[in-house]
Amino acid sequence: MAGTSEHTPLDLPEGDPFGAHNLPYGVFSEGPDGERRVGVRLGDHVLDAGAAALALGSPYAALLAQPTLNPLLAAGRTAWSDVRRALTAWVTVPAHRDTVRPFLHPLASVTLHLPFEVADYVDFYASENHASNLGRLFRPDEEPLKPNWKHLPVGYHGRAGTVVVSGTDVVRPSGQRKGPADPAPVFGPSVRLDIETEVGYVVGVPSAQGTSVPLASYRDHVFGICLLNDWSARDIQNWETVPLGPHLGKSFATSVSAWITPLDALDAARTAPPERTVPLLPYLDDTDATDDPAGYDLRITVSLNGHVISEPPFSGMYWTGAQMLAHMTVNGASLRTGDLYGSGTISGTEENERGSLIEMTWNGQRPLELPDGKRGFLEDGDVVTMTAWAPGPGGVRVGLGEVTGRVVGHR
Ligand code: CA
């Protein structure tokens, strides 16, 4: 189409972060109640991947003409690469143009859904800066990191059934809370509702119970990543967490982006994690994997009601997705298709790189000054949006889908 000034959906502007180098997967429908179908994002359009596959007589139609990503997730790494190669051809080879174009829908005209059926959900705590900040806040008289922190990726099991897609309203949770000066706990809507800026890893290929997944098998199991907001009620969490882990302060809602970015789109963003300062046990030791790094250089932006409040860098995360997966299965726990695990809050070294309000405001003591008012924690009506991009091939960006959510009052 060279020589024309008109951009059709298959002639993306140069450098579009959702160009043919990216091709993240989601699930969409025409109208909220329409039939759900696997979609692939191309610029500001969605390709109905199953319909295109059927029209082209592709052998991958059975994986793509589906209401969820789960069959594709289960198909494994060779199929993931083959399908991606086919999709790339469909959206770039001129001979396919007229066949594919009718299956492109403007993003603004479709409804996006939770793209996969979430099996188990585990959340980690892999940022040294975040863990240190919370240690300083809550245990000022101790070392910021607990003795186990640099020996294993600390995590807990979350609630898979309350993972929701970006755009879903989040109802302010109620629960028990008790401040240090309160004689007894009280019950009511959380008054310290927070965000946690995270990356989620989506597992495709299962593993058998009684076996473990070594570091080197990470990419045989993990299909891709999403952005994740681990909404957290700090007052509920603070009272309930001792001596076990997070429970009702976290389980009311976890938001994920509508688009899953395949690991195959992130090769140019791979980066070595920070230097390990204590020796690791062999199942976690990745110091010899410098030619196969499992960290990612993701640049994240967090906005509150449209105002940028933080830009956490993912490249500084102490633990990688491969290590979290190896740790999660080292006891023989099995993986299932659709398992989701979160990185934990991403915080950088700088004040404007913190991934939660409790860190940004130092437990509410230093409220954010926003054009529409001060914020210690979230108020009803607040909208939190996380976006991200990664370096792609040839300097072009790889866009990650946003995760956004609005806080609504307790019902
Ligand atoms: Ca978290």
Short mmCIF file of C-alpha atoms and ligand atoms in Angstrom, two decimals:
data_model
loop_
_atom_site.label_atom_id
_atom_site.label_comp_id
_atom_site.label_asym_id
_atom_site.label_seq_id
_atom_site.Cartn_x
_atom_site.Cartn_y
_atom_site.Cartn_z
CA MET A 1 0.00 0.00 0.00
CA ALA A 2 3.02 2.25 -0.29
CA GLY A 3 2.10 5.61 -1.73
CA THR A 4 -1.25 5.90 -0.06
CA SER A 5 -1.77 8.10 2.94
CA GLU A 6 -4.65 6.05 4.23
CA HIS A 7 -3.90 3.62 7.05
CA THR A 8 -5.94 0.45 6.87
CA PRO A 9 -5.71 -1.85 9.87
CA LEU A 10 -2.97 -3.86 8.21
CA ASP A 11 -0.84 -0.78 7.52
CA LEU A 12 0.15 0.21 11.02
CA PRO A 13 2.01 3.40 11.72
CA GLU A 14 5.71 2.64 11.94
CA GLY A 15 6.77 1.93 15.49
CA ASP A 16 3.29 1.06 16.80
CA PRO A 17 3.89 -0.78 20.11
CA PHE A 18 1.15 -3.23 19.12
CA GLY A 19 2.56 -3.94 15.68
CA ALA A 20 3.23 -7.31 14.07
CA HIS A 21 6.27 -7.80 16.35
CA ASN A 22 4.01 -8.00 19.40
CA LEU A 23 0.70 -9.86 18.79
CA PRO A 24 -0.61 -10.30 22.34
CA TYR A 25 -3.57 -12.61 22.89
CA GLY A 26 -6.92 -11.87 24.49
CA VAL A 27 -10.57 -12.86 24.39
CA PHE A 28 -13.22 -10.54 23.00
CA SER A 29 -16.86 -10.40 22.01
CA GLU A 30 -18.94 -8.07 19.89
CA GLY A 31 -21.11 -6.61 22.61
CA PRO A 32 -20.90 -7.70 26.25
CA ASP A 33 -22.99 -10.83 25.71
CA GLY A 34 -21.65 -11.82 22.29
CA GLU A 35 -19.83 -15.04 21.57
CA ARG A 36 -16.37 -15.03 23.13
CA ARG A 37 -13.50 -15.50 20.72
CA VAL A 38 -9.71 -15.52 20.87
CA GLY A 39 -8.38 -12.22 19.58
CA VAL A 40 -4.94 -10.92 18.73
CA ARG A 41 -4.26 -7.23 19.13
CA LEU A 42 -2.91 -5.35 16.15
CA GLY A 43 -2.62 -1.60 16.73
CA ASP A 44 -6.04 -0.39 17.82
CA HIS A 45 -7.76 -3.40 16.29
CA VAL A 46 -8.47 -6.96 17.34
CA LEU A 47 -8.03 -9.81 14.88
CA ASP A 48 -10.59 -12.58 15.29
CA ALA A 49 -7.88 -15.21 15.19
CA GLY A 50 -10.13 -18.26 14.99
CA ALA A 51 -12.22 -16.84 12.14
CA ALA A 52 -9.08 -15.86 10.24
CA ALA A 53 -7.62 -19.34 10.80
CA LEU A 54 -10.77 -20.99 9.46
CA ALA A 55 -10.89 -18.69 6.42
CA LEU A 56 -7.25 -19.44 5.65
CA GLY A 57 -7.65 -23.18 6.16
CA SER A 58 -5.06 -23.08 8.94
CA PRO A 59 -4.32 -26.19 10.98
CA TYR A 60 -4.40 -23.96 14.08
CA ALA A 61 -8.10 -23.16 13.79
CA ALA A 62 -8.88 -25.74 16.49
CA LEU A 63 -6.63 -23.91 18.96
CA LEU A 64 -7.81 -20.42 18.03
CA ALA A 65 -11.55 -20.79 17.34
CA GLN A 66 -12.20 -20.96 21.08
CA PRO A 67 -13.86 -18.88 23.82
CA THR A 68 -10.70 -18.89 25.97
CA LEU A 69 -6.93 -19.10 25.58
CA ASN A 70 -6.71 -22.34 27.58
CA PRO A 71 -6.46 -24.75 24.62
CA LEU A 72 -3.64 -22.67 23.15
CA LEU A 73 -1.96 -22.42 26.54
CA ALA A 74 -2.06 -26.21 26.91
CA ALA A 75 -0.67 -26.84 23.42
CA GLY A 76 2.94 -26.19 24.39
CA ARG A 77 5.96 -24.26 23.28
CA THR A 78 6.29 -25.66 19.76
CA ALA A 79 2.64 -24.89 19.02
CA TRP A 80 3.00 -21.41 20.55
CA SER A 81 5.86 -20.65 18.17
CA ASP A 82 4.10 -22.17 15.16
CA VAL A 83 0.87 -20.26 15.80
CA ARG A 84 2.79 -17.02 16.32
CA ARG A 85 4.66 -17.55 13.06
CA ALA A 86 1.37 -18.16 11.25
CA LEU A 87 -0.27 -15.06 12.76
CA THR A 88 2.72 -12.96 11.81
CA ALA A 89 2.35 -14.10 8.22
CA TRP A 90 -1.40 -13.43 8.18
CA VAL A 91 -0.91 -9.81 9.21
CA THR A 92 2.20 -9.06 7.16
CA VAL A 93 2.10 -11.06 3.90
CA PRO A 94 0.26 -9.03 1.25
CA ALA A 95 -1.39 -12.13 -0.25
CA HIS A 96 -3.38 -12.63 2.98
CA ARG A 97 -4.53 -9.03 3.27
CA ASP A 98 -7.96 -9.30 1.69
CA THR A 99 -8.74 -12.53 3.51
CA VAL A 100 -7.70 -11.24 6.93
CA ARG A 101 -9.04 -7.68 6.83
CA PRO A 102 -12.73 -8.57 7.41
CA PHE A 103 -11.80 -10.23 10.70
CA LEU A 104 -10.32 -7.06 12.22
CA HIS A 105 -12.54 -5.22 14.68
CA PRO A 106 -11.82 -1.79 16.15
CA LEU A 107 -10.82 -2.18 19.80
CA ALA A 108 -13.34 0.47 20.74
CA SER A 109 -16.17 -1.67 19.35
CA VAL A 110 -15.53 -4.88 21.29
CA THR A 111 -15.78 -6.10 24.88
CA LEU A 112 -12.64 -7.68 26.35
CA HIS A 113 -12.94 -10.60 28.78
CA LEU A 114 -10.72 -12.48 31.21
CA PRO A 115 -8.57 -14.20 28.59
CA PHE A 116 -8.03 -17.55 30.31
CA GLU A 117 -9.63 -19.67 33.00
CA VAL A 118 -7.46 -19.06 36.04
CA ALA A 119 -6.50 -22.31 37.74
CA ASP A 120 -4.35 -21.61 40.81
CA TYR A 121 -3.09 -18.19 41.78
CA VAL A 122 0.10 -17.61 43.74
CA ASP A 123 1.59 -14.24 44.61
CA PHE A 124 5.29 -13.67 45.28
CA TYR A 125 7.29 -10.87 46.91
CA ALA A 126 10.26 -10.65 44.55
CA SER A 127 11.30 -6.98 44.74
CA GLU A 128 14.06 -6.33 47.25
CA ASN A 129 13.17 -2.64 47.36
CA HIS A 130 9.50 -3.35 48.11
CA ALA A 131 10.25 -5.99 50.74
CA SER A 132 12.82 -3.68 52.35
CA ASN A 133 10.44 -0.72 52.36
CA LEU A 134 7.70 -2.73 54.06
CA GLY A 135 10.23 -4.11 56.54
CA ARG A 136 11.31 -0.59 57.45
CA LEU A 137 7.69 0.51 57.82
CA PHE A 138 6.48 -2.37 59.98
CA ARG A 139 9.59 -3.67 61.73
CA PRO A 140 11.71 -0.52 62.18
CA ASP A 141 13.82 -2.17 64.89
CA GLU A 142 14.80 -5.18 62.76
CA GLU A 143 16.77 -5.83 59.60
CA PRO A 144 14.45 -4.81 56.71
CA LEU A 145 14.61 -8.27 55.11
CA LYS A 146 13.75 -11.46 56.98
CA PRO A 147 16.58 -14.06 57.00
CA ASN A 148 14.84 -16.26 54.38
CA TRP A 149 14.28 -13.53 51.79
CA LYS A 150 17.44 -13.95 49.72
CA HIS A 151 17.32 -17.75 49.93
CA LEU A 152 13.87 -18.34 48.47
CA PRO A 153 11.17 -16.36 46.66
CA VAL A 154 8.62 -15.73 49.41
CA GLY A 155 5.02 -16.21 48.29
CA TYR A 156 1.49 -17.21 49.34
CA HIS A 157 -1.53 -18.82 47.69
CA GLY A 158 -4.15 -16.31 46.60
CA ARG A 159 -7.73 -16.65 45.41
CA ALA A 160 -8.02 -17.62 41.74
CA GLY A 161 -11.79 -17.13 41.61
CA THR A 162 -11.58 -13.38 42.19
CA VAL A 163 -9.09 -12.60 39.41
CA VAL A 164 -10.88 -10.11 37.14
CA VAL A 165 -10.11 -8.54 33.80
CA SER A 166 -8.97 -4.94 33.43
CA GLY A 167 -11.91 -2.54 33.48
CA THR A 168 -13.85 -4.43 36.14
CA ASP A 169 -14.94 -2.24 39.05
CA VAL A 170 -13.44 -3.17 42.42
CA VAL A 171 -15.81 -3.04 45.37
CA ARG A 172 -14.19 -1.71 48.52
CA PRO A 173 -13.94 -4.67 50.88
CA SER A 174 -15.23 -4.76 54.43
CA GLY A 175 -13.55 -6.59 57.23
CA GLN A 176 -12.00 -6.45 60.65
CA ARG A 177 -9.34 -3.96 61.52
CA LYS A 178 -7.65 -2.95 64.74
CA GLY A 179 -5.19 -0.12 65.11
CA PRO A 180 -2.49 -0.30 67.77
CA ALA A 181 -4.46 2.08 70.03
CA ASP A 182 -7.85 0.39 69.51
CA PRO A 183 -9.01 -1.70 72.48
CA ALA A 184 -10.88 -4.13 70.23
CA PRO A 185 -11.29 -4.80 66.51
CA VAL A 186 -13.99 -2.99 64.58
CA PHE A 187 -15.81 -4.05 61.41
CA GLY A 188 -16.43 -1.93 58.33
CA PRO A 189 -15.27 -0.90 54.86
CA SER A 190 -11.48 -0.76 54.52
CA VAL A 191 -10.08 2.72 55.07
CA ARG A 192 -6.61 1.84 53.74
CA LEU A 193 -7.26 0.42 50.28
CA ASP A 194 -4.08 0.15 48.22
CA ILE A 195 -2.68 -1.07 44.93
CA GLU A 196 0.23 -3.38 44.17
CA THR A 197 1.87 -2.98 40.77
CA GLU A 198 2.88 -6.42 39.54
CA VAL A 199 3.58 -8.62 36.56
CA GLY A 200 1.62 -11.89 36.26
CA TYR A 201 3.03 -15.05 34.68
CA VAL A 202 0.56 -17.30 32.84
CA VAL A 203 1.30 -21.03 32.90
CA GLY A 204 0.38 -23.06 29.83
CA VAL A 205 1.80 -26.55 30.13
CA PRO A 206 0.96 -28.56 33.25
CA SER A 207 3.36 -30.66 35.31
CA ALA A 208 2.76 -33.93 37.15
CA GLN A 209 2.29 -33.92 40.90
CA GLY A 210 5.41 -35.29 42.57
CA THR A 211 7.74 -33.73 40.00
CA SER A 212 9.43 -30.34 39.96
CA VAL A 213 10.09 -27.87 37.15
CA PRO A 214 13.76 -26.89 36.88
CA LEU A 215 14.90 -23.38 35.96
CA ALA A 216 15.78 -24.49 32.43
CA SER A 217 12.19 -25.64 31.76
CA TYR A 218 10.62 -22.25 32.51
CA ARG A 219 9.85 -21.47 28.88
CA ASP A 220 8.37 -24.92 28.28
CA HIS A 221 5.67 -24.10 30.83
CA VAL A 222 5.13 -20.33 30.91
CA PHE A 223 3.27 -18.92 27.93
CA GLY A 224 3.40 -15.22 28.63
CA ILE A 225 2.92 -12.32 31.01
CA CYS A 226 0.30 -9.75 31.89
CA LEU A 227 0.11 -6.68 34.10
CA LEU A 228 -1.50 -7.34 37.48
CA ASN A 229 -2.89 -5.14 40.23
CA ASP A 230 -3.02 -6.94 43.57
CA TRP A 231 -5.55 -4.69 45.34
CA SER A 232 -4.76 -4.76 49.04
CA ALA A 233 -6.72 -3.60 52.10
CA ARG A 234 -3.87 -2.70 54.41
CA ASP A 235 -5.97 -2.37 57.56
CA ILE A 236 -7.61 -5.78 57.08
CA GLN A 237 -4.26 -7.29 56.10
CA ASN A 238 -2.41 -5.83 59.06
CA TRP A 239 -4.76 -7.30 61.65
CA GLU A 240 -5.27 -10.74 60.09
CA THR A 241 -1.82 -11.61 58.74
CA VAL A 242 -0.05 -12.50 61.99
CA PRO A 243 1.11 -15.29 62.15
CA LEU A 244 -0.09 -16.68 58.80
CA GLY A 245 -0.17 -15.05 55.39
CA PRO A 246 -2.37 -12.57 53.53
CA HIS A 247 -6.02 -13.62 53.35
CA LEU A 248 -9.12 -11.38 53.17
CA GLY A 249 -7.03 -8.24 52.78
CA LYS A 250 -6.08 -9.52 49.32
CA SER A 251 -8.67 -12.06 48.17
CA PHE A 252 -11.51 -9.68 47.25
CA ALA A 253 -10.08 -8.80 43.81
CA THR A 254 -6.97 -9.12 41.65
CA SER A 255 -7.05 -7.34 38.28
CA VAL A 256 -5.14 -8.53 35.21
CA SER A 257 -4.67 -6.93 31.81
CA ALA A 258 -6.88 -8.19 29.02
CA TRP A 259 -3.83 -8.97 26.87
CA ILE A 260 -1.31 -11.73 27.47
CA THR A 261 2.06 -10.92 25.94
CA PRO A 262 3.77 -14.12 24.77
CA LEU A 263 7.31 -14.62 26.03
CA ASP A 264 8.28 -14.99 22.36
CA ALA A 265 7.52 -11.26 21.90
CA LEU A 266 9.89 -10.29 24.72
CA ASP A 267 13.21 -11.73 23.56
CA ALA A 268 14.76 -8.28 23.07
CA ALA A 269 13.70 -7.30 26.59
CA ARG A 270 15.39 -10.18 28.38
CA THR A 271 17.89 -9.04 30.95
CA ALA A 272 19.99 -10.51 33.71
CA PRO A 273 18.60 -10.08 37.22
CA PRO A 274 20.63 -8.16 39.81
CA GLU A 275 23.74 -9.78 41.18
CA ARG A 276 22.96 -12.32 43.92
CA THR A 277 24.48 -11.33 47.22
CA VAL A 278 24.09 -14.73 48.89
CA PRO A 279 24.75 -18.15 47.31
CA LEU A 280 21.61 -19.95 46.18
CA LEU A 281 20.71 -23.59 46.53
CA PRO A 282 21.20 -25.43 43.23
CA TYR A 283 17.52 -25.53 42.21
CA LEU A 284 17.41 -21.69 42.31
CA ASP A 285 20.96 -20.93 41.21
CA ASP A 286 20.89 -19.06 37.87
CA THR A 287 24.35 -17.52 38.05
CA ASP A 288 25.52 -19.68 35.13
CA ALA A 289 22.50 -18.76 33.01
CA THR A 290 23.87 -15.43 31.85
CA ASP A 291 23.38 -16.45 28.20
CA ASP A 292 19.74 -17.31 28.97
CA PRO A 293 18.56 -14.55 31.29
CA ALA A 294 15.04 -14.77 32.68
CA GLY A 295 14.61 -11.16 33.81
CA TYR A 296 12.67 -8.63 31.69
CA ASP A 297 13.25 -4.97 31.11
CA LEU A 298 9.69 -3.66 31.47
CA ARG A 299 9.00 0.06 31.98
CA ILE A 300 5.79 0.47 33.94
CA THR A 301 3.70 3.59 34.53
CA VAL A 302 1.08 3.83 37.28
CA SER A 303 -1.60 6.51 37.08
CA LEU A 304 -4.25 7.58 39.59
CA ASN A 305 -7.19 9.38 38.00
CA GLY A 306 -4.99 10.10 35.00
CA HIS A 307 -2.04 11.51 36.95
CA VAL A 308 1.23 9.57 36.81
CA ILE A 309 2.18 8.61 40.36
CA SER A 310 4.99 6.10 39.78
CA GLU A 311 7.22 4.48 37.18
CA PRO A 312 8.48 1.20 38.64
CA PRO A 313 11.20 -0.61 36.66
CA PHE A 314 10.82 -4.39 36.43
CA SER A 315 14.46 -5.06 35.53
CA GLY A 316 15.59 -4.74 39.15
CA MET A 317 13.48 -7.63 40.47
CA TYR A 318 15.67 -9.91 42.58
CA TRP A 319 13.84 -13.15 41.69
CA THR A 320 12.97 -14.13 38.12
CA GLY A 321 9.84 -15.84 36.84
CA ALA A 322 11.93 -18.97 36.25
CA GLN A 323 13.04 -19.04 39.89
CA MET A 324 9.52 -18.45 41.17
CA LEU A 325 8.28 -21.35 39.02
CA ALA A 326 11.09 -23.64 40.17
CA HIS A 327 10.39 -22.77 43.79
CA MET A 328 6.62 -23.19 43.42
CA THR A 329 7.08 -26.77 42.17
CA VAL A 330 10.21 -27.91 44.04
CA ASN A 331 8.09 -29.72 46.63
CA GLY A 332 6.27 -31.67 43.90
CA ALA A 333 3.26 -29.37 43.65
CA SER A 334 1.82 -29.70 40.15
CA LEU A 335 1.09 -27.00 37.61
CA ARG A 336 -2.19 -26.69 35.76
CA THR A 337 -3.00 -24.92 32.54
CA GLY A 338 -4.14 -21.43 33.52
CA ASP A 339 -2.07 -21.17 36.68
CA LEU A 340 -1.19 -17.55 37.38
CA TYR A 341 1.60 -16.30 39.57
CA GLY A 342 2.37 -12.69 40.42
CA SER A 343 5.80 -11.16 40.83
CA GLY A 344 4.94 -9.18 43.94
CA THR A 345 4.92 -5.41 44.07
CA ILE A 346 7.52 -3.87 41.79
CA SER A 347 9.46 -1.07 43.42
CA GLY A 348 12.64 0.58 42.23
CA THR A 349 15.27 2.31 44.30
CA GLU A 350 13.80 5.80 43.86
CA GLU A 351 10.78 7.36 45.55
CA ASN A 352 9.02 7.82 42.22
CA GLU A 353 9.52 4.13 41.40
CA ARG A 354 7.43 2.59 44.18
CA GLY A 355 4.64 0.20 43.26
CA SER A 356 2.20 0.66 46.15
CA LEU A 357 0.61 3.63 47.90
CA ILE A 358 1.77 2.39 51.29
CA GLU A 359 5.34 2.94 50.06
CA MET A 360 4.63 6.12 48.05
CA THR A 361 2.95 7.79 51.03
CA TRP A 362 5.03 6.00 53.70
CA ASN A 363 1.97 4.40 55.28
CA GLY A 364 -0.20 7.44 54.67
CA GLN A 365 2.12 9.83 56.54
CA ARG A 366 3.08 11.71 53.34
CA PRO A 367 -0.04 11.87 51.17
CA LEU A 368 0.33 12.32 47.42
CA GLU A 369 -0.50 15.82 46.28
CA LEU A 370 -2.59 15.37 43.14
CA PRO A 371 -4.35 18.05 41.10
CA ASP A 372 -7.67 16.66 42.35
CA GLY A 373 -6.66 16.38 46.00
CA LYS A 374 -4.48 14.56 48.48
CA ARG A 375 -4.32 10.77 48.64
CA GLY A 376 -3.01 8.58 51.39
CA PHE A 377 -4.98 5.55 50.23
CA LEU A 378 -7.70 5.08 47.61
CA GLU A 379 -11.05 6.85 47.73
CA ASP A 380 -14.27 5.67 46.14
CA GLY A 381 -14.33 6.63 42.47
CA ASP A 382 -10.55 6.53 42.11
CA VAL A 383 -9.30 4.91 38.91
CA VAL A 384 -5.89 3.23 38.91
CA THR A 385 -4.27 2.36 35.59
CA MET A 386 -1.01 0.54 34.94
CA THR A 387 0.63 0.50 31.53
CA ALA A 388 3.98 -0.84 30.37
CA TRP A 389 6.28 -1.34 27.46
CA ALA A 390 9.41 -3.33 26.78
CA PRO A 391 12.25 -2.86 24.32
CA GLY A 392 11.49 -4.79 21.15
CA PRO A 393 13.37 -5.78 18.02
CA GLY A 394 15.17 -2.95 16.23
CA GLY A 395 14.33 -0.34 18.85
CA VAL A 396 10.56 -0.59 18.46
CA ARG A 397 8.53 -0.89 21.67
CA VAL A 398 6.47 -3.90 22.72
CA GLY A 399 3.32 -2.59 24.40
CA LEU A 400 1.75 -4.51 27.24
CA GLY A 401 -2.00 -4.25 27.68
CA GLU A 402 -3.10 -1.89 30.44
CA VAL A 403 -4.72 -2.99 33.66
CA THR A 404 -7.22 -0.50 35.01
CA GLY A 405 -9.88 -0.53 37.68
CA ARG A 406 -12.19 1.85 39.52
CA VAL A 407 -12.89 1.67 43.21
CA VAL A 408 -16.58 1.67 44.05
CA GLY A 409 -18.13 2.01 47.48
CA HIS A 410 -18.98 -0.98 49.60
CA ARG A 411 -22.33 -2.50 48.61
CA CA B 1 1.14 -8.70 46.04
#
